[in-house]
Amino acid sequence: MRTPRNTPASDSSADGEALLDVRGLSVDFPVAGGRGRTLRIVRELDLTVAPGERVALVGESGSGKSVTARALLRLDRHAVIGGQILFEGRDLVTLTERELRRIRGTRIAMVLQDPQTTLNPVLSIGDQLAETLTIRGVPRKAALVRAREALDRLGVARAGERLRAYPHEFSGGMRQRVCLAMAIIGDPAVLIADEPTTALDVRVQQQVLELIDELAAESGMAVLLITHDLGVVAGYADRVAVMYAGRKIEGSGVEDFFAAPRHPYAQGLLRSVPRVDRDVSTDLDLIPGTPPNPAEPPSGCAFHPRCDRWVERCLTEIPELRVLQDEERAVACHRALPEREEVVA
Amino acid sequence: MSRTLLAVDGLGKTFASRDRGEPVKAVDDVSFTLDQGETLGLVGESGSGKSTITRCLVGLERPDTGTVTYDGFDVLRAGRDERRRFRREVQLVFQNPYASLNPRMTVEDLVGEQLLVHQGRRSREGRRERVVEVLEMVGLTGAHLPRYPAQFSGGQRQRIAIARALVSEPKVLICDEPVSALDVSVQAQVINLLRAMRRELGLTVLFIAHDLAVVRQLCDRLLVLKDGRVVEEGSREQVYGAPAHEYTRALLAAVPIPDPAADRARRRHYQESR
């Protein structure tokens, strides 16, 4: 495990050297039977990822984190994407489908939550791995050699033999390694991992996350980790962005974030997580209520109905994400929490 | 000494393997007791046998060997009246409230059904009164009576499932991964609710879960399962403070902690003690 790179613990990547630079991203989906009506799932999202950096995008269901991840590669055909997604000097939002295909899977690769549904059950592991390369013109034999190397690198024993196996012959953790091998076989610059370990047992989760970590450290691959698990963020990310109701509400370095989140939602979330290293004599702290329905977001700040710090202004005015003075972090809140002193650990 | 309510002795269940290989021993000679008023955690990864044990306990699966004793009688060989009593006094809460509640039944019918089955003599008004009482206990209200499950969020649905389990005044609650399908902020609400119900109703709880952080907030005692066998049994203090089995240590070392410094320290601790 690596120590988070916290220099500087900023809301954006160091020295403006972003590899992936997302600006004002919005994602709209047409409403089924809504006669052209659309629903905005992601709003005004800024996000940067530098080479070798591990950025976590955190949120509960309906927060828009997965939609964001998929929008980066324009995977949802019906989604209407606004804003800019700058990658290697190009804006992915304006590329043609043909141009984008050269980036998907090779320059920016993705690992999804469920390896069971990611893998094709009727193709051998070797064929699936090699396919990533053969569709780009690499001869089959050479592709199979690289497939074997990729499995080797991910600690799959007897890799040569395993190439001939089918997904059902693998355990969940092994399948996720295969998915990871598929993602890295083309040496991507960015890996987007959408809840890559949510379906796995804890020990396997740890192995998979550590593999992703090693790959990032060895090759300078950037990682965008989508997760709901703050424990995973603490262990495997350098920076964190928290999403709520389609917006980024807090962004900062991991150490700063866990020392004292400044957005009431982020703090509430952190306090409500049961910890394996702590007994509770009293009940867990709670955020009342439930995350809002994306179809009917509350007025003003979307968190105000669940917030205990709200004022008049929160009901009408959507707080902008602003960088806090003297701090390398951004918060979207009219009543951001004060720095450490008032915050109970 | 507290009274033993539920005792499992030498439980075993073997399934034929899918690809005609060796049969799989899903549960292999598992014994434990559940004392009145305690919360026992059954912990393990997928394939550890925790679900099969639960299924055997409530009669969804017939064990090959072993006995299940509830309040003095053999559950697997019980007569009609005893079986009926067992079903009334031992209630279940399932993992997925999207699947466990009939979508065509209103909250009133979902929760009230238990009363019809187990206490048929109550009048319609009497049932409604009791249903509202239980709904209020779990943080819902009488206004929810005519609604359908689809009109509720995941956390609210799990509250309905808990109300349904509690309405017949059970002695034992068996919870099979009751919070693992819920969002983080909602998960905490349901954990607190279960803590409150246990405290206020003096419930005895068997809590089946894979998440060791959640189990720590709820259980007095733990049973750690691996490949169908019990590898460790102990009080909460013992299992979390000084785990005896290598496997328990590995599990504890792998649970992420939402605190970078504590996470690093903990990993070092368990790695050194290995």
mmCIF file of C-alpha atoms in Angstrom, chain B:
data_model
loop_
_atom_site.group_PDB
_atom_site.id
_atom_site.type_symbol
_atom_site.label_atom_id
_atom_site.label_comp_id
_atom_site.label_asym_id
_atom_site.label_seq_id
_atom_site.Cartn_x
_atom_site.Cartn_y
_atom_site.Cartn_z
ATOM 1 C CA MET B 1 -26.682 -18.041 33.862
ATOM 2 C CA SER B 2 -28.819 -17.013 30.949
ATOM 3 C CA ARG B 3 -31.139 -19.469 29.308
ATOM 4 C CA THR B 4 -30.305 -21.075 25.995
ATOM 5 C CA LEU B 5 -33.072 -20.390 23.484
ATOM 6 C CA LEU B 6 -31.695 -21.928 20.356
ATOM 7 C CA ALA B 7 -29.108 -24.688 20.143
ATOM 8 C CA VAL B 8 -27.521 -26.066 17.016
ATOM 9 C CA ASP B 9 -25.620 -29.291 17.416
ATOM 10 C CA GLY B 10 -23.412 -31.058 14.880
ATOM 11 C CA LEU B 11 -25.145 -29.469 11.909
ATOM 12 C CA GLY B 12 -23.970 -30.774 8.527
ATOM 13 C CA LYS B 13 -25.128 -30.278 4.966
ATOM 14 C CA THR B 14 -23.509 -31.576 1.796
ATOM 15 C CA PHE B 15 -24.478 -30.536 -1.710
ATOM 16 C CA ALA B 16 -23.729 -32.419 -4.908
ATOM 17 C CA SER B 17 -21.139 -30.539 -6.917
ATOM 18 C CA ARG B 18 -22.282 -28.790 -10.065
ATOM 19 C CA ASP B 19 -19.711 -30.391 -12.333
ATOM 20 C CA ARG B 20 -20.086 -33.898 -10.838
ATOM 21 C CA GLY B 21 -16.864 -33.583 -8.890
ATOM 22 C CA GLU B 22 -16.467 -34.001 -5.159
ATOM 23 C CA PRO B 23 -19.619 -33.176 -3.209
ATOM 24 C CA VAL B 24 -19.357 -29.867 -1.364
ATOM 25 C CA LYS B 25 -19.578 -29.850 2.403
ATOM 26 C CA ALA B 26 -21.375 -26.527 2.801
ATOM 27 C CA VAL B 27 -21.775 -26.961 6.543
ATOM 28 C CA ASP B 28 -19.513 -29.328 8.424
ATOM 29 C CA ASP B 29 -20.265 -30.189 12.046
ATOM 30 C CA VAL B 30 -21.319 -26.748 13.249
ATOM 31 C CA SER B 31 -22.524 -26.321 16.821
ATOM 32 C CA PHE B 32 -23.489 -23.198 18.722
ATOM 33 C CA THR B 33 -26.023 -21.848 21.159
ATOM 34 C CA LEU B 34 -27.988 -18.645 21.219
ATOM 35 C CA ASP B 35 -28.777 -17.421 24.725
ATOM 36 C CA GLN B 36 -31.758 -15.322 25.625
ATOM 37 C CA GLY B 37 -31.106 -11.611 25.119
ATOM 38 C CA GLU B 38 -27.796 -11.919 23.335
ATOM 39 C CA THR B 39 -26.865 -10.983 19.785
ATOM 40 C CA LEU B 40 -24.712 -13.572 18.102
ATOM 41 C CA GLY B 41 -22.909 -12.755 14.878
ATOM 42 C CA LEU B 42 -22.372 -15.434 12.259
ATOM 43 C CA VAL B 43 -19.518 -14.134 10.153
ATOM 44 C CA GLY B 44 -17.855 -15.434 7.034
ATOM 45 C CA GLU B 45 -17.029 -14.838 3.400
ATOM 46 C CA SER B 46 -19.004 -16.229 0.486
ATOM 47 C CA GLY B 47 -18.961 -20.003 0.626
ATOM 48 C CA SER B 48 -18.420 -20.076 4.374
ATOM 49 C CA GLY B 49 -21.770 -21.772 4.948
ATOM 50 C CA LYS B 50 -23.489 -18.976 6.837
ATOM 51 C CA SER B 51 -26.491 -18.848 4.539
ATOM 52 C CA THR B 52 -26.890 -22.631 4.509
ATOM 53 C CA ILE B 53 -26.873 -22.655 8.319
ATOM 54 C CA THR B 54 -29.592 -20.007 8.336
ATOM 55 C CA ARG B 55 -31.646 -21.910 5.800
ATOM 56 C CA CYS B 56 -31.346 -25.099 7.863
ATOM 57 C CA LEU B 57 -32.377 -23.235 11.009
ATOM 58 C CA VAL B 58 -35.640 -21.986 9.588
ATOM 59 C CA GLY B 59 -36.522 -25.113 7.661
ATOM 60 C CA LEU B 60 -35.794 -23.928 4.132
ATOM 61 C CA GLU B 61 -33.140 -26.630 3.900
ATOM 62 C CA ARG B 62 -33.028 -30.025 5.570
ATOM 63 C CA PRO B 63 -29.648 -30.710 7.189
ATOM 64 C CA ASP B 64 -28.000 -34.117 6.634
ATOM 65 C CA THR B 65 -26.848 -34.364 10.218
ATOM 66 C CA GLY B 66 -27.325 -32.570 13.498
ATOM 67 C CA THR B 67 -30.152 -31.119 15.499
ATOM 68 C CA VAL B 68 -31.716 -27.725 16.033
ATOM 69 C CA THR B 69 -33.320 -27.271 19.431
ATOM 70 C CA TYR B 70 -35.570 -24.340 20.226
ATOM 71 C CA ASP B 71 -36.678 -23.745 23.786
ATOM 72 C CA GLY B 72 -36.352 -27.429 24.616
ATOM 73 C CA PHE B 73 -37.896 -29.088 21.568
ATOM 74 C CA ASP B 74 -36.347 -30.557 18.438
ATOM 75 C CA VAL B 75 -37.333 -28.199 15.632
ATOM 76 C CA LEU B 76 -36.676 -30.648 12.791
ATOM 77 C CA ARG B 77 -38.926 -33.307 14.310
ATOM 78 C CA ALA B 78 -41.462 -31.062 16.012
ATOM 79 C CA GLY B 79 -45.205 -31.579 15.861
ATOM 80 C CA ARG B 80 -47.650 -29.099 14.403
ATOM 81 C CA ASP B 81 -48.178 -26.955 17.461
ATOM 82 C CA GLU B 82 -44.502 -26.682 18.298
ATOM 83 C CA ARG B 83 -43.651 -25.872 14.712
ATOM 84 C CA ARG B 84 -46.275 -23.166 14.709
ATOM 85 C CA ARG B 85 -44.851 -21.728 17.895
ATOM 86 C CA PHE B 86 -41.354 -21.773 16.402
ATOM 87 C CA ARG B 87 -42.550 -19.916 13.332
ATOM 88 C CA ARG B 88 -44.233 -17.287 15.432
ATOM 89 C CA GLU B 89 -41.420 -16.763 17.889
ATOM 90 C CA VAL B 90 -38.520 -16.923 15.456
ATOM 91 C CA GLN B 91 -38.725 -14.308 12.713
ATOM 92 C CA LEU B 92 -36.531 -13.468 9.771
ATOM 93 C CA VAL B 93 -35.278 -10.301 8.125
ATOM 94 C CA PHE B 94 -33.748 -10.838 4.707
ATOM 95 C CA GLN B 95 -30.987 -9.044 2.850
ATOM 96 C CA ASN B 96 -32.903 -7.597 -0.026
ATOM 97 C CA PRO B 97 -36.049 -5.628 0.825
ATOM 98 C CA TYR B 98 -36.711 -5.240 -2.899
ATOM 99 C CA ALA B 99 -37.253 -9.007 -3.166
ATOM 100 C CA SER B 100 -38.631 -9.919 0.252
ATOM 101 C CA LEU B 101 -41.761 -7.753 0.179
ATOM 102 C CA ASN B 102 -44.663 -8.687 -2.099
ATOM 103 C CA PRO B 103 -45.019 -5.665 -4.411
ATOM 104 C CA ARG B 104 -48.782 -6.121 -4.702
ATOM 105 C CA MET B 105 -49.486 -5.912 -0.996
ATOM 106 C CA THR B 106 -49.965 -2.700 0.965
ATOM 107 C CA VAL B 107 -47.909 -2.011 4.069
ATOM 108 C CA GLU B 108 -50.961 -2.781 6.192
ATOM 109 C CA ASP B 109 -51.368 -6.200 4.596
ATOM 110 C CA LEU B 110 -47.649 -6.961 4.553
ATOM 111 C CA VAL B 111 -47.238 -6.283 8.243
ATOM 112 C CA GLY B 112 -50.719 -7.438 9.254
ATOM 113 C CA GLU B 113 -50.386 -10.792 7.470
ATOM 114 C CA GLN B 114 -48.293 -12.093 10.320
ATOM 115 C CA LEU B 115 -51.134 -11.331 12.732
ATOM 116 C CA LEU B 116 -53.654 -13.119 10.546
ATOM 117 C CA VAL B 117 -51.473 -16.193 10.440
ATOM 118 C CA HIS B 118 -50.410 -16.265 14.040
ATOM 119 C CA GLN B 119 -53.164 -14.472 15.931
ATOM 120 C CA GLY B 120 -56.224 -14.985 13.744
ATOM 121 C CA ARG B 121 -58.650 -14.012 16.470
ATOM 122 C CA ARG B 122 -57.819 -10.292 16.332
ATOM 123 C CA SER B 123 -60.386 -8.104 14.615
ATOM 124 C CA ARG B 124 -59.515 -5.961 11.619
ATOM 125 C CA GLU B 125 -59.363 -2.886 13.853
ATOM 126 C CA GLY B 126 -57.286 -4.730 16.414
ATOM 127 C CA ARG B 127 -54.842 -5.769 13.720
ATOM 128 C CA ARG B 128 -54.591 -2.264 12.339
ATOM 129 C CA GLU B 129 -53.926 -0.879 15.782
ATOM 130 C CA ARG B 130 -51.083 -3.316 16.328
ATOM 131 C CA VAL B 131 -49.666 -2.678 12.832
ATOM 132 C CA VAL B 132 -49.579 1.083 13.433
ATOM 133 C CA GLU B 133 -47.939 0.513 16.809
ATOM 134 C CA VAL B 134 -45.144 -1.520 15.203
ATOM 135 C CA LEU B 135 -44.753 0.883 12.276
ATOM 136 C CA GLU B 136 -44.205 3.711 14.746
ATOM 137 C CA MET B 137 -41.624 1.608 16.558
ATOM 138 C CA VAL B 138 -39.557 1.319 13.378
ATOM 139 C CA GLY B 139 -39.896 4.986 12.429
ATOM 140 C CA LEU B 140 -42.862 4.841 10.035
ATOM 141 C CA THR B 141 -46.427 6.039 10.648
ATOM 142 C CA GLY B 142 -50.050 5.096 10.144
ATOM 143 C CA ALA B 143 -50.064 7.264 7.036
ATOM 144 C CA HIS B 144 -47.967 4.586 5.354
ATOM 145 C CA LEU B 145 -50.625 1.864 5.761
ATOM 146 C CA PRO B 146 -52.220 2.050 2.286
ATOM 147 C CA ARG B 147 -48.926 2.366 0.391
ATOM 148 C CA TYR B 148 -47.089 -0.229 -1.669
ATOM 149 C CA PRO B 149 -43.398 -1.217 -1.379
ATOM 150 C CA ALA B 150 -42.542 0.554 -4.642
ATOM 151 C CA GLN B 151 -43.371 3.869 -2.976
ATOM 152 C CA PHE B 152 -40.571 3.431 -0.441
ATOM 153 C CA SER B 153 -36.804 3.758 -0.517
ATOM 154 C CA GLY B 154 -34.543 0.799 0.290
ATOM 155 C CA GLY B 155 -34.079 1.866 3.885
ATOM 156 C CA GLN B 156 -37.810 2.340 4.435
ATOM 157 C CA ARG B 157 -38.488 -1.042 2.874
ATOM 158 C CA GLN B 158 -36.106 -2.640 5.305
ATOM 159 C CA ARG B 159 -38.017 -0.907 8.114
ATOM 160 C CA ILE B 160 -41.228 -2.459 6.763
ATOM 161 C CA ALA B 161 -39.505 -5.866 6.694
ATOM 162 C CA ILE B 162 -38.410 -5.370 10.298
ATOM 163 C CA ALA B 163 -41.938 -4.302 11.310
ATOM 164 C CA ARG B 164 -43.267 -7.418 9.623
ATOM 165 C CA ALA B 165 -40.872 -9.540 11.637
ATOM 166 C CA LEU B 166 -41.634 -7.794 14.932
ATOM 167 C CA VAL B 167 -45.412 -7.619 14.734
ATOM 168 C CA SER B 168 -46.030 -11.102 16.140
ATOM 169 C CA GLU B 169 -43.817 -10.324 19.158
ATOM 170 C CA PRO B 170 -41.066 -12.811 18.376
ATOM 171 C CA LYS B 171 -38.401 -13.869 20.846
ATOM 172 C CA VAL B 172 -35.710 -14.446 18.269
ATOM 173 C CA LEU B 173 -34.855 -12.362 15.233
ATOM 174 C CA ILE B 174 -32.682 -13.907 12.542
ATOM 175 C CA CYS B 175 -31.201 -11.200 10.327
ATOM 176 C CA ASP B 176 -29.536 -12.366 7.132
ATOM 177 C CA GLU B 177 -27.311 -9.509 5.880
ATOM 178 C CA PRO B 178 -30.032 -6.964 6.688
ATOM 179 C CA VAL B 179 -28.031 -3.843 5.837
ATOM 180 C CA SER B 180 -25.657 -4.933 3.088
ATOM 181 C CA ALA B 181 -27.958 -3.807 0.274
ATOM 182 C CA LEU B 182 -28.387 -0.310 1.733
ATOM 183 C CA ASP B 183 -26.593 2.982 1.169
ATOM 184 C CA VAL B 184 -24.039 4.041 3.763
ATOM 185 C CA SER B 185 -26.162 6.763 5.369
ATOM 186 C CA VAL B 186 -29.221 4.522 5.400
ATOM 187 C CA GLN B 187 -27.274 1.523 6.668
ATOM 188 C CA ALA B 188 -26.434 3.451 9.842
ATOM 189 C CA GLN B 189 -30.131 4.225 10.392
ATOM 190 C CA VAL B 190 -31.085 0.546 10.186
ATOM 191 C CA ILE B 191 -28.188 -0.512 12.436
ATOM 192 C CA ASN B 192 -29.376 1.962 15.056
ATOM 193 C CA LEU B 193 -32.938 0.736 14.670
ATOM 194 C CA LEU B 194 -31.864 -2.862 15.253
ATOM 195 C CA ARG B 195 -29.856 -1.776 18.283
ATOM 196 C CA ALA B 196 -32.905 0.037 19.679
ATOM 197 C CA MET B 197 -35.282 -2.875 19.021
ATOM 198 C CA ARG B 198 -32.938 -5.295 20.707
ATOM 199 C CA ARG B 199 -32.659 -3.021 23.723
ATOM 200 C CA GLU B 200 -36.323 -2.107 24.033
ATOM 201 C CA LEU B 201 -37.873 -5.471 23.252
ATOM 202 C CA GLY B 202 -35.192 -7.623 24.849
ATOM 203 C CA LEU B 203 -34.832 -9.505 21.573
ATOM 204 C CA THR B 204 -32.454 -12.361 21.011
ATOM 205 C CA VAL B 205 -30.740 -11.869 17.659
ATOM 206 C CA LEU B 206 -28.822 -14.085 15.284
ATOM 207 C CA PHE B 207 -27.049 -11.721 12.921
ATOM 208 C CA ILE B 208 -25.577 -13.140 9.723
ATOM 209 C CA ALA B 209 -23.165 -10.819 7.938
ATOM 210 C CA HIS B 210 -19.932 -10.553 6.036
ATOM 211 C CA ASP B 211 -19.134 -6.990 7.094
ATOM 212 C CA LEU B 212 -17.028 -7.114 10.239
ATOM 213 C CA ALA B 213 -17.425 -3.395 10.899
ATOM 214 C CA VAL B 214 -21.217 -3.714 10.966
ATOM 215 C CA VAL B 215 -21.066 -6.835 13.133
ATOM 216 C CA ARG B 216 -18.948 -4.997 15.671
ATOM 217 C CA GLN B 217 -21.735 -2.462 16.224
ATOM 218 C CA LEU B 218 -24.362 -5.088 16.927
ATOM 219 C CA CYS B 219 -23.040 -8.356 18.280
ATOM 220 C CA ASP B 220 -22.057 -9.459 21.783
ATOM 221 C CA ARG B 221 -20.530 -12.688 20.569
ATOM 222 C CA LEU B 222 -19.169 -13.923 17.226
ATOM 223 C CA LEU B 223 -18.775 -17.150 15.352
ATOM 224 C CA VAL B 224 -16.304 -17.010 12.476
ATOM 225 C CA LEU B 225 -16.968 -19.516 9.712
ATOM 226 C CA LYS B 226 -14.694 -20.753 6.979
ATOM 227 C CA ASP B 227 -15.515 -23.464 4.448
ATOM 228 C CA GLY B 228 -18.470 -24.649 6.491
ATOM 229 C CA ARG B 229 -16.619 -24.947 9.791
ATOM 230 C CA VAL B 230 -16.389 -22.746 12.854
ATOM 231 C CA VAL B 231 -12.800 -21.497 13.089
ATOM 232 C CA GLU B 232 -13.244 -19.052 15.926
ATOM 233 C CA GLU B 233 -15.793 -18.313 18.590
ATOM 234 C CA GLY B 234 -15.601 -15.613 21.202
ATOM 235 C CA SER B 235 -16.915 -12.440 22.711
ATOM 236 C CA ARG B 236 -16.757 -9.236 20.710
ATOM 237 C CA GLU B 237 -13.872 -7.932 22.812
ATOM 238 C CA GLN B 238 -11.942 -11.132 22.298
ATOM 239 C CA VAL B 239 -12.465 -11.547 18.557
ATOM 240 C CA TYR B 240 -11.737 -7.911 17.668
ATOM 241 C CA GLY B 241 -9.137 -7.297 20.343
ATOM 242 C CA ALA B 242 -7.148 -10.508 20.200
ATOM 243 C CA PRO B 243 -8.257 -12.750 17.374
ATOM 244 C CA ALA B 244 -6.976 -16.277 17.964
ATOM 245 C CA HIS B 245 -7.270 -17.757 14.487
ATOM 246 C CA GLU B 246 -5.066 -16.795 11.557
ATOM 247 C CA TYR B 247 -8.125 -16.552 9.322
ATOM 248 C CA THR B 248 -9.887 -14.081 11.622
ATOM 249 C CA ARG B 249 -6.750 -11.948 11.683
ATOM 250 C CA ALA B 250 -6.571 -11.956 7.898
ATOM 251 C CA LEU B 251 -10.219 -10.918 7.663
ATOM 252 C CA LEU B 252 -9.778 -8.106 10.175
ATOM 253 C CA ALA B 253 -6.651 -6.881 8.436
ATOM 254 C CA ALA B 254 -8.507 -6.651 5.133
ATOM 255 C CA VAL B 255 -11.457 -4.503 6.237
ATOM 256 C CA PRO B 256 -10.719 -0.945 5.128
ATOM 257 C CA ILE B 257 -10.922 1.758 7.805
ATOM 258 C CA PRO B 258 -12.175 5.228 6.812
ATOM 259 C CA ASP B 259 -9.138 6.904 8.341
ATOM 260 C CA PRO B 260 -5.825 6.854 6.456
ATOM 261 C CA ALA B 261 -3.583 6.880 9.533
ATOM 262 C CA ALA B 262 -5.577 4.233 11.406
ATOM 263 C CA ASP B 263 -5.737 2.117 8.262
ATOM 264 C CA ARG B 264 -1.957 2.128 7.881
ATOM 265 C CA ALA B 265 -1.364 1.429 11.591
ATOM 266 C CA ARG B 266 -3.857 -1.412 11.657
ATOM 267 C CA ARG B 267 -2.341 -3.134 8.636
ATOM 268 C CA ARG B 268 1.082 -2.940 10.204
ATOM 269 C CA HIS B 269 -0.320 -4.334 13.452
ATOM 270 C CA TYR B 270 -1.909 -7.399 11.892
ATOM 271 C CA GLN B 271 0.978 -8.021 9.538
ATOM 272 C CA GLU B 272 3.427 -8.063 12.419
ATOM 273 C CA SER B 273 1.267 -10.264 14.614
ATOM 274 C CA ARG B 274 1.074 -12.853 11.861
#
